[in-house]
Amino acid sequence: MDVLRPALININGRMYRRNIIKEEHYEEEEEEEDASYIGPPESEDFAADETCDTNYIEQTDKGYRCAIDVPSVLYKYIIGKKGETRRRLEFDTKTSISIPKQGVEGQIVITGSHKAAVSSAVTRVEVLVESFRKKQPFTHFLSFPLNDPKIQEGFLSFKDEVLRQCSQDHGVEGSIFQNPAKLHLTIGTLALLNDMEVRKACEHLQECQNFIREITEGKPLSLEVTGIEYMNDDPAMVDVLYAKVDLKDRSDKLQMIADRLVEHFVSAGLMVREWDRVKLHGTVMNTVFRKNSTVEDMGGPGRQTTSEREAFDARNVLKKFGAYRFGESELNMASPYKASTLFPLPSVECVSEYRHRTQSLATCSLCQIFFSPPLSWRCALLGMQEGDRRAAKSYTDGN
């Protein structure tokens, strides 16, 4: 690490230096978990500049107390292998750290005799949480709908023609095409680890309506979807083929909205910035969708895992359909959210529900939670098997 340019972590608007830590492999069982301790041992005189915002550290009859919200999936990193990390945090900061049982959502409560000690422990727990949060697989993606009936019709014609003219090319077959009801423009991905974070994301998305209305001046955005491109460098070995999207007036309003959305969610700590600008694209073919007929015949889900992903030869597709016109559509960005309708505003979609739903993009899990009872929330989001998580990550890499 360059000592003059250390890695920084933003926690609640305050910047902290990230010290070098020893990375270790984490097993699934809690007793096998280990999280390397961050920061040097603390003396009795806690550094003044290490104190966090103290307005939520309350004084009690026995000293001081602070409760912080941490998703249950991150408890193991604070506990560490056989409780080693928690014990060392408690010893160095002279505090007591109470953590709910694994899988039970709640607050981590830190108590101590001195306010500075509690503040120091809170800061260190937050740094641990922020560090390991970035390693969690994403659970949701932020997107604009692109499933207007006209676009869907153009997409289905594109699919039919590609299969008619290019099915002899390696890897080109029907299962790798996008579901027309799920056509969308991906803006970014998020790791929302519990119900509270999903609600928080929904609230932030509602806040974004103000600058969206300013950019669009309350008018719909007219889109045209024309042309295709591929993600990698070799057109003979392609995993993702996407449609290009532009505004009919050739303005950059859609790009501005997408970039502002990412900026807003990054500043809220709900998204990690990957690129300086959002690459607006609508996926039409993706090899992660490919079905394995052998597995399907045996009663399995039929989806390929990431390691089995088979690329396709897109050279003929690009040559014959490089300027293909899918159609035009309008995004009415001024309309409010409505559950169980196609969203005119960008929506946050649960990855697991999105992957398994076959009808439409209409029932965003975020809106289900915000407006009506969730559908199998823990099962759909937190209960994903490791193979599903890998497939989901692979899916978003191309979306």
mmCIF file of C-alpha atoms in Angstrom:
data_model
loop_
_atom_site.group_PDB
_atom_site.id
_atom_site.type_symbol
_atom_site.label_atom_id
_atom_site.label_comp_id
_atom_site.label_asym_id
_atom_site.label_seq_id
_atom_site.Cartn_x
_atom_site.Cartn_y
_atom_site.Cartn_z
ATOM 1 C CA MET A 1 0.000 0.000 0.000
ATOM 2 C CA ASP A 2 1.246 3.482 -0.879
ATOM 3 C CA VAL A 3 1.418 5.258 2.492
ATOM 4 C CA LEU A 4 0.900 8.590 0.756
ATOM 5 C CA ARG A 5 -2.230 7.346 -1.023
ATOM 6 C CA PRO A 6 -3.908 4.841 1.298
ATOM 7 C CA ALA A 7 -7.161 3.109 0.444
ATOM 8 C CA LEU A 8 -10.086 5.015 1.942
ATOM 9 C CA ILE A 9 -13.486 3.834 3.145
ATOM 10 C CA ASN A 10 -16.491 6.169 3.358
ATOM 11 C CA ILE A 11 -18.685 5.409 6.379
ATOM 12 C CA ASN A 12 -21.595 7.744 7.057
ATOM 13 C CA GLY A 13 -19.812 10.634 5.346
ATOM 14 C CA ARG A 14 -16.544 10.181 7.272
ATOM 15 C CA MET A 15 -13.379 8.902 5.580
ATOM 16 C CA TYR A 16 -11.226 6.211 7.195
ATOM 17 C CA ARG A 17 -7.913 4.783 6.080
ATOM 18 C CA ARG A 18 -7.991 1.078 5.362
ATOM 19 C CA ASN A 19 -4.996 -0.741 6.804
ATOM 20 C CA ILE A 20 -3.519 -3.812 5.173
ATOM 21 C CA ILE A 21 -5.157 -6.965 6.509
ATOM 22 C CA LYS A 22 -4.435 -10.626 6.097
ATOM 23 C CA GLU A 23 -6.992 -12.241 3.808
ATOM 24 C CA GLU A 24 -8.265 -15.654 4.879
ATOM 25 C CA HIS A 25 -10.664 -18.176 3.392
ATOM 26 C CA TYR A 26 -14.088 -18.304 5.024
ATOM 27 C CA GLU A 27 -16.021 -21.514 5.454
ATOM 28 C CA GLU A 28 -19.787 -21.587 5.755
ATOM 29 C CA GLU A 29 -19.901 -22.703 9.405
ATOM 30 C CA GLU A 30 -19.757 -19.842 11.872
ATOM 31 C CA GLU A 31 -17.166 -21.500 14.123
ATOM 32 C CA GLU A 32 -14.808 -21.692 11.161
ATOM 33 C CA GLU A 33 -15.187 -18.043 10.256
ATOM 34 C CA ASP A 34 -12.300 -15.699 10.768
ATOM 35 C CA ALA A 35 -11.967 -12.004 10.154
ATOM 36 C CA SER A 36 -8.606 -10.342 10.412
ATOM 37 C CA TYR A 37 -8.533 -7.540 12.897
ATOM 38 C CA ILE A 38 -8.247 -4.066 11.453
ATOM 39 C CA GLY A 39 -6.079 -1.494 13.108
ATOM 40 C CA PRO A 40 -3.378 -1.588 15.783
ATOM 41 C CA PRO A 41 -4.128 -2.437 19.428
ATOM 42 C CA GLU A 42 -5.721 0.499 21.168
ATOM 43 C CA SER A 43 -4.281 2.005 24.323
ATOM 44 C CA GLU A 44 -6.411 3.306 27.177
ATOM 45 C CA ASP A 45 -6.187 6.784 25.733
ATOM 46 C CA PHE A 46 -8.266 6.494 22.580
ATOM 47 C CA ALA A 47 -7.279 8.711 19.687
ATOM 48 C CA ALA A 48 -9.507 11.738 19.524
ATOM 49 C CA ASP A 49 -9.760 11.636 15.760
ATOM 50 C CA GLU A 50 -11.050 8.044 15.844
ATOM 51 C CA THR A 51 -14.345 8.919 17.473
ATOM 52 C CA CYS A 52 -17.407 8.479 15.303
ATOM 53 C CA ASP A 53 -20.484 10.638 15.255
ATOM 54 C CA THR A 54 -21.529 10.413 18.891
ATOM 55 C CA ASN A 55 -25.129 11.603 18.693
ATOM 56 C CA TYR A 56 -26.375 8.026 18.791
ATOM 57 C CA ILE A 57 -24.112 6.901 21.647
ATOM 58 C CA GLU A 58 -26.367 7.074 24.672
ATOM 59 C CA GLN A 59 -25.352 7.323 28.294
ATOM 60 C CA THR A 60 -26.726 4.662 30.633
ATOM 61 C CA ASP A 61 -26.507 3.904 34.339
ATOM 62 C CA LYS A 62 -23.529 1.637 33.663
ATOM 63 C CA GLY A 63 -21.698 3.827 31.129
ATOM 64 C CA TYR A 64 -22.344 4.203 27.408
ATOM 65 C CA ARG A 65 -24.201 2.196 24.792
ATOM 66 C CA CYS A 66 -24.465 2.234 20.995
ATOM 67 C CA ALA A 67 -26.615 0.016 18.760
ATOM 68 C CA ILE A 68 -25.710 -0.277 15.087
ATOM 69 C CA ASP A 69 -27.618 -1.977 12.262
ATOM 70 C CA VAL A 70 -25.671 -4.791 10.612
ATOM 71 C CA PRO A 71 -27.148 -7.433 8.268
ATOM 72 C CA SER A 72 -27.056 -10.893 9.833
ATOM 73 C CA VAL A 73 -25.002 -12.310 6.944
ATOM 74 C CA LEU A 74 -22.092 -10.116 8.101
ATOM 75 C CA TYR A 75 -22.120 -11.167 11.767
ATOM 76 C CA LYS A 76 -19.548 -13.890 11.128
ATOM 77 C CA TYR A 77 -16.915 -11.350 10.105
ATOM 78 C CA ILE A 78 -17.246 -9.511 13.405
ATOM 79 C CA ILE A 79 -17.299 -12.729 15.438
ATOM 80 C CA GLY A 80 -14.318 -14.280 13.669
ATOM 81 C CA LYS A 81 -13.006 -17.815 14.026
ATOM 82 C CA LYS A 82 -14.239 -19.181 17.357
ATOM 83 C CA GLY A 83 -15.026 -15.617 18.449
ATOM 84 C CA GLU A 84 -11.430 -14.428 18.141
ATOM 85 C CA THR A 85 -12.148 -11.178 16.315
ATOM 86 C CA ARG A 86 -14.863 -10.089 18.741
ATOM 87 C CA ARG A 87 -12.725 -10.921 21.774
ATOM 88 C CA ARG A 88 -9.822 -8.899 20.473
ATOM 89 C CA LEU A 89 -12.065 -5.941 19.613
ATOM 90 C CA GLU A 90 -13.510 -6.076 23.115
ATOM 91 C CA PHE A 91 -10.062 -6.370 24.712
ATOM 92 C CA ASP A 92 -8.460 -3.551 22.749
ATOM 93 C CA THR A 93 -11.341 -1.109 23.129
ATOM 94 C CA LYS A 94 -12.386 -2.249 26.631
ATOM 95 C CA THR A 95 -15.988 -2.664 25.540
ATOM 96 C CA SER A 96 -18.562 -5.434 25.348
ATOM 97 C CA ILE A 97 -20.005 -6.373 21.946
ATOM 98 C CA SER A 98 -23.354 -8.170 21.839
ATOM 99 C CA ILE A 99 -24.247 -9.826 18.510
ATOM 100 C CA PRO A 100 -27.599 -11.502 17.704
ATOM 101 C CA LYS A 101 -27.672 -15.164 16.760
ATOM 102 C CA GLN A 102 -26.661 -16.020 13.219
ATOM 103 C CA GLY A 103 -29.584 -15.570 10.853
ATOM 104 C CA VAL A 104 -31.537 -13.349 13.233
ATOM 105 C CA GLU A 105 -31.829 -9.743 12.064
ATOM 106 C CA GLY A 106 -31.175 -7.214 14.806
ATOM 107 C CA GLN A 107 -28.668 -4.689 16.101
ATOM 108 C CA ILE A 108 -25.130 -5.156 17.329
ATOM 109 C CA VAL A 109 -24.937 -3.463 20.734
ATOM 110 C CA ILE A 110 -21.643 -2.062 22.018
ATOM 111 C CA THR A 111 -21.353 -1.011 25.663
ATOM 112 C CA GLY A 112 -18.492 0.403 27.698
ATOM 113 C CA SER A 113 -17.503 2.608 30.591
ATOM 114 C CA HIS A 114 -16.112 5.398 28.404
ATOM 115 C CA LYS A 115 -17.736 7.139 25.470
ATOM 116 C CA ALA A 116 -14.498 7.245 23.480
ATOM 117 C CA ALA A 117 -14.060 3.494 23.935
ATOM 118 C CA VAL A 118 -17.542 2.773 22.589
ATOM 119 C CA SER A 119 -16.965 5.177 19.725
ATOM 120 C CA SER A 120 -13.685 3.474 18.852
ATOM 121 C CA ALA A 121 -15.321 0.038 18.858
ATOM 122 C CA VAL A 122 -18.178 1.294 16.686
ATOM 123 C CA THR A 123 -15.745 2.696 14.144
ATOM 124 C CA ARG A 124 -13.805 -0.568 13.947
ATOM 125 C CA VAL A 125 -16.941 -2.673 13.582
ATOM 126 C CA GLU A 126 -18.166 -0.367 10.802
ATOM 127 C CA VAL A 127 -14.838 -0.647 8.973
ATOM 128 C CA LEU A 128 -15.020 -4.446 9.177
ATOM 129 C CA VAL A 129 -18.615 -4.430 7.943
ATOM 130 C CA GLU A 130 -17.850 -2.070 5.060
ATOM 131 C CA SER A 131 -14.812 -4.087 4.022
ATOM 132 C CA PHE A 132 -16.603 -7.430 3.885
ATOM 133 C CA ARG A 133 -19.816 -5.987 2.472
ATOM 134 C CA LYS A 134 -17.943 -5.261 -0.750
ATOM 135 C CA LYS A 135 -17.210 -8.966 -1.107
ATOM 136 C CA GLN A 136 -20.862 -10.037 -0.935
ATOM 137 C CA PRO A 137 -22.523 -11.204 -4.174
ATOM 138 C CA PHE A 138 -25.057 -8.736 -5.507
ATOM 139 C CA THR A 139 -28.747 -9.368 -4.885
ATOM 140 C CA HIS A 140 -30.500 -6.682 -6.976
ATOM 141 C CA PHE A 141 -29.933 -4.634 -10.085
ATOM 142 C CA LEU A 142 -31.160 -1.170 -10.970
ATOM 143 C CA SER A 143 -32.674 -0.895 -14.437
ATOM 144 C CA PHE A 144 -34.923 0.886 -16.915
ATOM 145 C CA PRO A 145 -37.656 -1.286 -18.470
ATOM 146 C CA LEU A 146 -37.259 -1.877 -22.189
ATOM 147 C CA ASN A 147 -40.190 -4.229 -22.711
ATOM 148 C CA ASP A 148 -42.547 -2.000 -24.663
ATOM 149 C CA PRO A 149 -44.771 -4.149 -26.939
ATOM 150 C CA LYS A 150 -43.190 -2.609 -30.038
ATOM 151 C CA ILE A 151 -39.690 -3.439 -28.808
ATOM 152 C CA GLN A 152 -40.790 -6.941 -27.854
ATOM 153 C CA GLU A 153 -42.228 -7.492 -31.328
ATOM 154 C CA GLY A 154 -39.002 -6.303 -32.947
ATOM 155 C CA PHE A 155 -36.962 -8.500 -30.626
ATOM 156 C CA LEU A 156 -39.026 -11.606 -31.428
ATOM 157 C CA SER A 157 -38.574 -10.944 -35.147
ATOM 158 C CA PHE A 158 -34.830 -10.547 -34.548
ATOM 159 C CA LYS A 159 -34.750 -13.874 -32.699
ATOM 160 C CA ASP A 160 -36.657 -15.682 -35.455
ATOM 161 C CA GLU A 161 -34.409 -14.310 -38.193
ATOM 162 C CA VAL A 162 -31.190 -15.060 -36.308
ATOM 163 C CA LEU A 163 -32.286 -18.651 -35.676
ATOM 164 C CA ARG A 164 -33.350 -19.024 -39.317
ATOM 165 C CA GLN A 165 -30.147 -17.622 -40.801
ATOM 166 C CA CYS A 166 -27.453 -18.328 -38.201
ATOM 167 C CA SER A 167 -28.483 -21.440 -36.273
ATOM 168 C CA GLN A 168 -25.664 -23.355 -37.944
ATOM 169 C CA ASP A 169 -23.086 -21.129 -36.213
ATOM 170 C CA HIS A 170 -21.471 -22.543 -33.106
ATOM 171 C CA GLY A 171 -23.494 -21.998 -29.938
ATOM 172 C CA VAL A 172 -26.394 -20.106 -31.530
ATOM 173 C CA GLU A 173 -29.685 -21.589 -30.327
ATOM 174 C CA GLY A 174 -32.991 -20.410 -28.878
ATOM 175 C CA SER A 175 -32.320 -20.683 -25.146
ATOM 176 C CA ILE A 176 -29.617 -17.994 -25.093
ATOM 177 C CA PHE A 177 -32.042 -15.242 -26.128
ATOM 178 C CA GLN A 178 -33.466 -12.885 -23.513
ATOM 179 C CA ASN A 179 -37.090 -13.291 -22.429
ATOM 180 C CA PRO A 180 -38.855 -10.427 -24.288
ATOM 181 C CA ALA A 181 -40.833 -9.541 -21.153
ATOM 182 C CA LYS A 182 -37.541 -8.973 -19.307
ATOM 183 C CA LEU A 183 -35.835 -6.630 -21.772
ATOM 184 C CA HIS A 184 -34.216 -3.817 -19.826
ATOM 185 C CA LEU A 185 -31.319 -1.381 -19.570
ATOM 186 C CA THR A 186 -29.124 -2.232 -16.605
ATOM 187 C CA ILE A 187 -27.831 0.768 -14.637
ATOM 188 C CA GLY A 188 -26.008 -0.921 -11.778
ATOM 189 C CA THR A 189 -25.996 -3.761 -9.263
ATOM 190 C CA LEU A 190 -26.568 -3.709 -5.516
ATOM 191 C CA ALA A 191 -26.013 -6.009 -2.537
ATOM 192 C CA LEU A 192 -29.074 -5.469 -0.333
ATOM 193 C CA LEU A 193 -28.638 -7.904 2.530
ATOM 194 C CA ASN A 194 -31.887 -7.595 4.474
ATOM 195 C CA ASP A 195 -35.391 -6.123 4.355
ATOM 196 C CA MET A 196 -34.300 -2.829 5.879
ATOM 197 C CA GLU A 197 -31.709 -2.234 3.161
ATOM 198 C CA VAL A 198 -34.275 -2.992 0.465
ATOM 199 C CA ARG A 199 -36.625 -0.406 1.967
ATOM 200 C CA LYS A 200 -33.745 2.040 2.179
ATOM 201 C CA ALA A 201 -32.991 1.500 -1.516
ATOM 202 C CA CYS A 202 -36.635 2.093 -2.356
ATOM 203 C CA GLU A 203 -36.647 5.364 -0.420
ATOM 204 C CA HIS A 204 -33.520 6.535 -2.212
ATOM 205 C CA LEU A 205 -35.031 5.630 -5.553
ATOM 206 C CA GLN A 206 -38.065 7.745 -4.713
ATOM 207 C CA GLU A 207 -35.739 10.653 -3.855
ATOM 208 C CA CYS A 208 -34.205 10.420 -7.319
ATOM 209 C CA GLN A 209 -37.489 11.445 -8.927
ATOM 210 C CA ASN A 210 -36.650 15.094 -8.246
ATOM 211 C CA PHE A 211 -33.537 15.274 -10.413
ATOM 212 C CA ILE A 212 -35.131 12.954 -13.008
ATOM 213 C CA ARG A 213 -37.971 15.443 -13.448
ATOM 214 C CA GLU A 214 -35.451 18.299 -13.685
ATOM 215 C CA ILE A 215 -33.494 16.564 -16.455
ATOM 216 C CA THR A 216 -36.542 15.477 -18.448
ATOM 217 C CA GLU A 217 -38.517 18.682 -17.737
ATOM 218 C CA GLY A 218 -41.443 16.394 -16.991
ATOM 219 C CA LYS A 219 -41.553 15.068 -20.558
ATOM 220 C CA PRO A 220 -41.274 11.450 -21.763
ATOM 221 C CA LEU A 221 -37.997 10.310 -23.305
ATOM 222 C CA SER A 222 -38.331 8.880 -26.811
ATOM 223 C CA LEU A 223 -35.981 5.945 -27.334
ATOM 224 C CA GLU A 224 -34.898 4.087 -30.418
ATOM 225 C CA VAL A 225 -33.262 0.694 -30.210
ATOM 226 C CA THR A 226 -31.094 0.077 -33.258
ATOM 227 C CA GLY A 227 -27.974 -1.998 -33.847
ATOM 228 C CA ILE A 228 -26.170 -4.674 -31.871
ATOM 229 C CA GLU A 229 -22.748 -4.930 -30.248
ATOM 230 C CA TYR A 230 -20.831 -7.572 -28.297
ATOM 231 C CA MET A 231 -19.047 -7.349 -24.959
ATOM 232 C CA ASN A 232 -15.670 -9.014 -25.476
ATOM 233 C CA ASP A 233 -12.896 -8.612 -28.061
ATOM 234 C CA ASP A 234 -13.459 -11.754 -30.147
ATOM 235 C CA PRO A 235 -16.711 -11.876 -32.187
ATOM 236 C CA ALA A 236 -16.178 -15.618 -32.667
ATOM 237 C CA MET A 237 -16.338 -16.226 -28.898
ATOM 238 C CA VAL A 238 -19.166 -14.066 -27.505
ATOM 239 C CA ASP A 239 -21.070 -14.469 -24.256
ATOM 240 C CA VAL A 240 -23.224 -11.330 -24.382
ATOM 241 C CA LEU A 241 -24.803 -9.568 -27.351
ATOM 242 C CA TYR A 242 -26.682 -6.353 -26.629
ATOM 243 C CA ALA A 243 -28.860 -3.827 -28.426
ATOM 244 C CA LYS A 244 -27.785 -0.191 -28.614
ATOM 245 C CA VAL A 245 -30.162 2.405 -27.216
ATOM 246 C CA ASP A 246 -30.253 6.115 -28.056
ATOM 247 C CA LEU A 247 -32.660 8.990 -27.593
ATOM 248 C CA LYS A 248 -34.346 10.096 -30.804
ATOM 249 C CA ASP A 249 -33.308 13.707 -30.191
ATOM 250 C CA ARG A 250 -29.690 12.525 -29.723
ATOM 251 C CA SER A 251 -29.485 14.289 -26.344
ATOM 252 C CA ASP A 252 -27.616 12.805 -23.375
ATOM 253 C CA LYS A 253 -30.546 13.012 -20.953
ATOM 254 C CA LEU A 254 -30.811 9.257 -20.476
ATOM 255 C CA GLN A 255 -27.068 9.013 -19.849
ATOM 256 C CA MET A 256 -27.277 11.878 -17.356
ATOM 257 C CA ILE A 257 -30.107 10.178 -15.466
ATOM 258 C CA ALA A 258 -28.264 6.849 -15.344
ATOM 259 C CA ASP A 259 -25.038 8.486 -14.131
ATOM 260 C CA ARG A 260 -26.895 10.520 -11.487
ATOM 261 C CA LEU A 261 -28.698 7.403 -10.258
ATOM 262 C CA VAL A 262 -25.410 5.570 -9.813
ATOM 263 C CA GLU A 263 -23.872 8.597 -8.116
ATOM 264 C CA HIS A 264 -26.820 8.786 -5.712
ATOM 265 C CA PHE A 265 -26.717 5.098 -4.787
ATOM 266 C CA VAL A 266 -22.930 5.092 -4.447
ATOM 267 C CA SER A 267 -23.067 8.075 -2.059
ATOM 268 C CA ALA A 268 -25.763 6.254 -0.062
ATOM 269 C CA GLY A 269 -23.451 3.252 0.322
ATOM 270 C CA LEU A 270 -25.789 0.950 -1.600
ATOM 271 C CA MET A 271 -23.733 0.527 -4.761
ATOM 272 C CA VAL A 272 -20.055 0.302 -5.703
ATOM 273 C CA ARG A 273 -18.936 2.422 -8.644
ATOM 274 C CA GLU A 274 -17.460 0.282 -11.414
ATOM 275 C CA TRP A 275 -17.079 2.775 -14.272
ATOM 276 C CA ASP A 276 -16.944 6.541 -14.695
ATOM 277 C CA ARG A 277 -20.026 6.387 -16.938
ATOM 278 C CA VAL A 278 -22.847 3.892 -17.136
ATOM 279 C CA LYS A 279 -22.772 1.791 -20.302
ATOM 280 C CA LEU A 280 -26.404 1.786 -21.423
ATOM 281 C CA HIS A 281 -27.229 -1.480 -23.153
ATOM 282 C CA GLY A 282 -30.079 -3.921 -23.526
ATOM 283 C CA THR A 283 -29.002 -7.547 -23.505
ATOM 284 C CA VAL A 284 -30.627 -9.657 -26.229
ATOM 285 C CA MET A 285 -28.436 -12.787 -26.094
ATOM 286 C CA ASN A 286 -26.531 -14.144 -23.108
ATOM 287 C CA THR A 287 -24.918 -17.573 -22.781
ATOM 288 C CA VAL A 288 -25.741 -17.712 -19.075
ATOM 289 C CA PHE A 289 -29.329 -18.355 -20.209
ATOM 290 C CA ARG A 290 -28.263 -21.450 -22.130
ATOM 291 C CA LYS A 291 -30.091 -24.595 -21.069
ATOM 292 C CA ASN A 292 -28.357 -27.931 -20.747
ATOM 293 C CA SER A 293 -30.788 -30.439 -22.222
ATOM 294 C CA THR A 294 -29.107 -33.330 -20.408
ATOM 295 C CA VAL A 295 -29.610 -31.723 -17.017
ATOM 296 C CA GLU A 296 -33.135 -30.640 -17.937
ATOM 297 C CA ASP A 297 -34.115 -34.170 -18.976
ATOM 298 C CA MET A 298 -32.991 -35.400 -15.552
ATOM 299 C CA GLY A 299 -35.347 -32.986 -13.811
ATOM 300 C CA GLY A 300 -32.803 -30.292 -13.002
ATOM 301 C CA PRO A 301 -33.142 -26.574 -13.666
ATOM 302 C CA GLY A 302 -31.245 -26.900 -16.914
ATOM 303 C CA ARG A 303 -29.203 -23.720 -16.440
ATOM 304 C CA GLN A 304 -25.496 -23.739 -17.066
ATOM 305 C CA THR A 305 -23.192 -22.798 -14.225
ATOM 306 C CA THR A 306 -20.607 -20.076 -14.784
ATOM 307 C CA SER A 307 -17.788 -22.605 -15.182
ATOM 308 C CA GLU A 308 -19.747 -24.431 -17.928
ATOM 309 C CA ARG A 309 -20.626 -21.288 -19.861
ATOM 310 C CA GLU A 310 -20.308 -21.880 -23.606
ATOM 311 C CA ALA A 311 -19.654 -18.893 -25.891
ATOM 312 C CA PHE A 312 -21.225 -18.551 -29.336
ATOM 313 C CA ASP A 313 -19.930 -17.404 -32.719
ATOM 314 C CA ALA A 314 -21.546 -14.019 -33.392
ATOM 315 C CA ARG A 315 -19.733 -13.064 -36.588
ATOM 316 C CA ASN A 316 -22.616 -13.831 -38.922
ATOM 317 C CA VAL A 317 -25.152 -12.330 -36.545
ATOM 318 C CA LEU A 318 -23.155 -9.100 -36.418
ATOM 319 C CA LYS A 319 -22.659 -9.067 -40.191
ATOM 320 C CA LYS A 320 -26.322 -9.645 -41.039
ATOM 321 C CA PHE A 321 -28.010 -7.804 -38.166
ATOM 322 C CA GLY A 322 -25.465 -5.181 -37.112
ATOM 323 C CA ALA A 323 -27.899 -2.352 -37.917
ATOM 324 C CA TYR A 324 -31.092 -4.182 -36.989
ATOM 325 C CA ARG A 325 -33.917 -1.913 -35.873
ATOM 326 C CA PHE A 326 -35.790 -3.286 -32.840
ATOM 327 C CA GLY A 327 -38.197 -0.368 -32.595
ATOM 328 C CA GLU A 328 -39.018 2.754 -30.635
ATOM 329 C CA SER A 329 -40.367 3.338 -27.145
ATOM 330 C CA GLU A 330 -41.063 6.062 -24.610
ATOM 331 C CA LEU A 331 -39.980 6.315 -20.987
ATOM 332 C CA ASN A 332 -42.444 8.419 -19.054
ATOM 333 C CA MET A 333 -40.060 9.298 -16.232
ATOM 334 C CA ALA A 334 -42.549 11.532 -14.454
ATOM 335 C CA SER A 335 -45.012 8.792 -13.472
ATOM 336 C CA PRO A 336 -44.994 7.448 -9.897
ATOM 337 C CA TYR A 337 -44.272 3.881 -8.891
ATOM 338 C CA LYS A 338 -47.111 1.411 -9.071
ATOM 339 C CA ALA A 339 -46.898 -2.135 -7.822
ATOM 340 C CA SER A 340 -47.692 -4.847 -10.369
ATOM 341 C CA THR A 341 -47.369 -2.517 -13.353
ATOM 342 C CA LEU A 342 -44.530 -1.958 -15.750
ATOM 343 C CA PHE A 343 -42.329 0.675 -14.180
ATOM 344 C CA PRO A 344 -41.846 3.938 -16.062
ATOM 345 C CA LEU A 345 -39.157 4.894 -13.554
ATOM 346 C CA PRO A 346 -36.035 2.790 -13.042
ATOM 347 C CA SER A 347 -36.788 -0.226 -10.872
ATOM 348 C CA VAL A 348 -34.794 -2.349 -8.476
ATOM 349 C CA GLU A 349 -35.276 -6.005 -9.248
ATOM 350 C CA CYS A 350 -34.469 -8.987 -7.033
ATOM 351 C CA VAL A 351 -31.978 -11.162 -8.898
ATOM 352 C CA SER A 352 -33.388 -14.479 -7.753
ATOM 353 C CA GLU A 353 -36.989 -13.532 -8.498
ATOM 354 C CA TYR A 354 -35.985 -12.024 -11.841
ATOM 355 C CA ARG A 355 -34.130 -15.135 -12.928
ATOM 356 C CA HIS A 356 -37.023 -17.464 -12.086
ATOM 357 C CA ARG A 357 -39.990 -15.343 -13.148
ATOM 358 C CA THR A 358 -41.130 -16.027 -16.705
ATOM 359 C CA GLN A 359 -43.978 -13.593 -17.314
ATOM 360 C CA SER A 360 -42.927 -9.976 -16.791
ATOM 361 C CA LEU A 361 -40.671 -7.472 -15.124
ATOM 362 C CA ALA A 362 -43.666 -5.873 -13.442
ATOM 363 C CA THR A 363 -43.518 -7.181 -9.883
ATOM 364 C CA CYS A 364 -40.293 -5.730 -8.546
ATOM 365 C CA SER A 365 -39.487 -7.242 -5.148
ATOM 366 C CA LEU A 366 -38.604 -3.803 -3.851
ATOM 367 C CA CYS A 367 -42.109 -2.513 -4.526
ATOM 368 C CA GLN A 368 -43.632 -5.671 -3.119
ATOM 369 C CA ILE A 369 -41.929 -4.961 0.166
ATOM 370 C CA PHE A 370 -42.632 -1.261 0.075
ATOM 371 C CA PHE A 371 -46.280 -1.405 -0.959
ATOM 372 C CA SER A 372 -47.507 -4.928 -0.217
ATOM 373 C CA PRO A 373 -46.331 -8.153 1.478
ATOM 374 C CA PRO A 374 -43.084 -9.597 0.066
ATOM 375 C CA LEU A 375 -43.096 -12.863 -1.839
ATOM 376 C CA SER A 376 -40.777 -15.386 -0.187
ATOM 377 C CA TRP A 377 -38.266 -12.649 0.593
ATOM 378 C CA ARG A 378 -35.783 -14.668 2.609
ATOM 379 C CA CYS A 379 -36.116 -17.677 0.334
ATOM 380 C CA ALA A 380 -35.706 -15.662 -2.855
ATOM 381 C CA LEU A 381 -32.908 -13.366 -1.717
ATOM 382 C CA LEU A 382 -30.958 -14.770 1.211
ATOM 383 C CA GLY A 383 -31.641 -18.444 0.558
ATOM 384 C CA MET A 384 -29.941 -18.599 -2.811
ATOM 385 C CA GLN A 385 -27.587 -21.545 -3.186
ATOM 386 C CA GLU A 386 -23.962 -20.892 -4.047
ATOM 387 C CA GLY A 387 -24.484 -22.044 -7.641
ATOM 388 C CA ASP A 388 -27.361 -19.587 -8.007
ATOM 389 C CA ARG A 389 -25.178 -16.784 -6.648
ATOM 390 C CA ARG A 390 -22.428 -17.544 -9.151
ATOM 391 C CA ALA A 391 -24.935 -17.686 -11.981
ATOM 392 C CA ALA A 392 -26.498 -14.427 -10.814
ATOM 393 C CA LYS A 393 -23.126 -12.693 -10.727
ATOM 394 C CA SER A 394 -22.322 -14.024 -14.164
ATOM 395 C CA TYR A 395 -25.691 -12.811 -15.402
ATOM 396 C CA THR A 396 -25.120 -9.243 -14.263
ATOM 397 C CA ASP A 397 -21.581 -9.187 -15.698
ATOM 398 C CA GLY A 398 -23.264 -9.336 -19.090
ATOM 399 C CA ASN A 399 -26.269 -7.189 -18.284
#
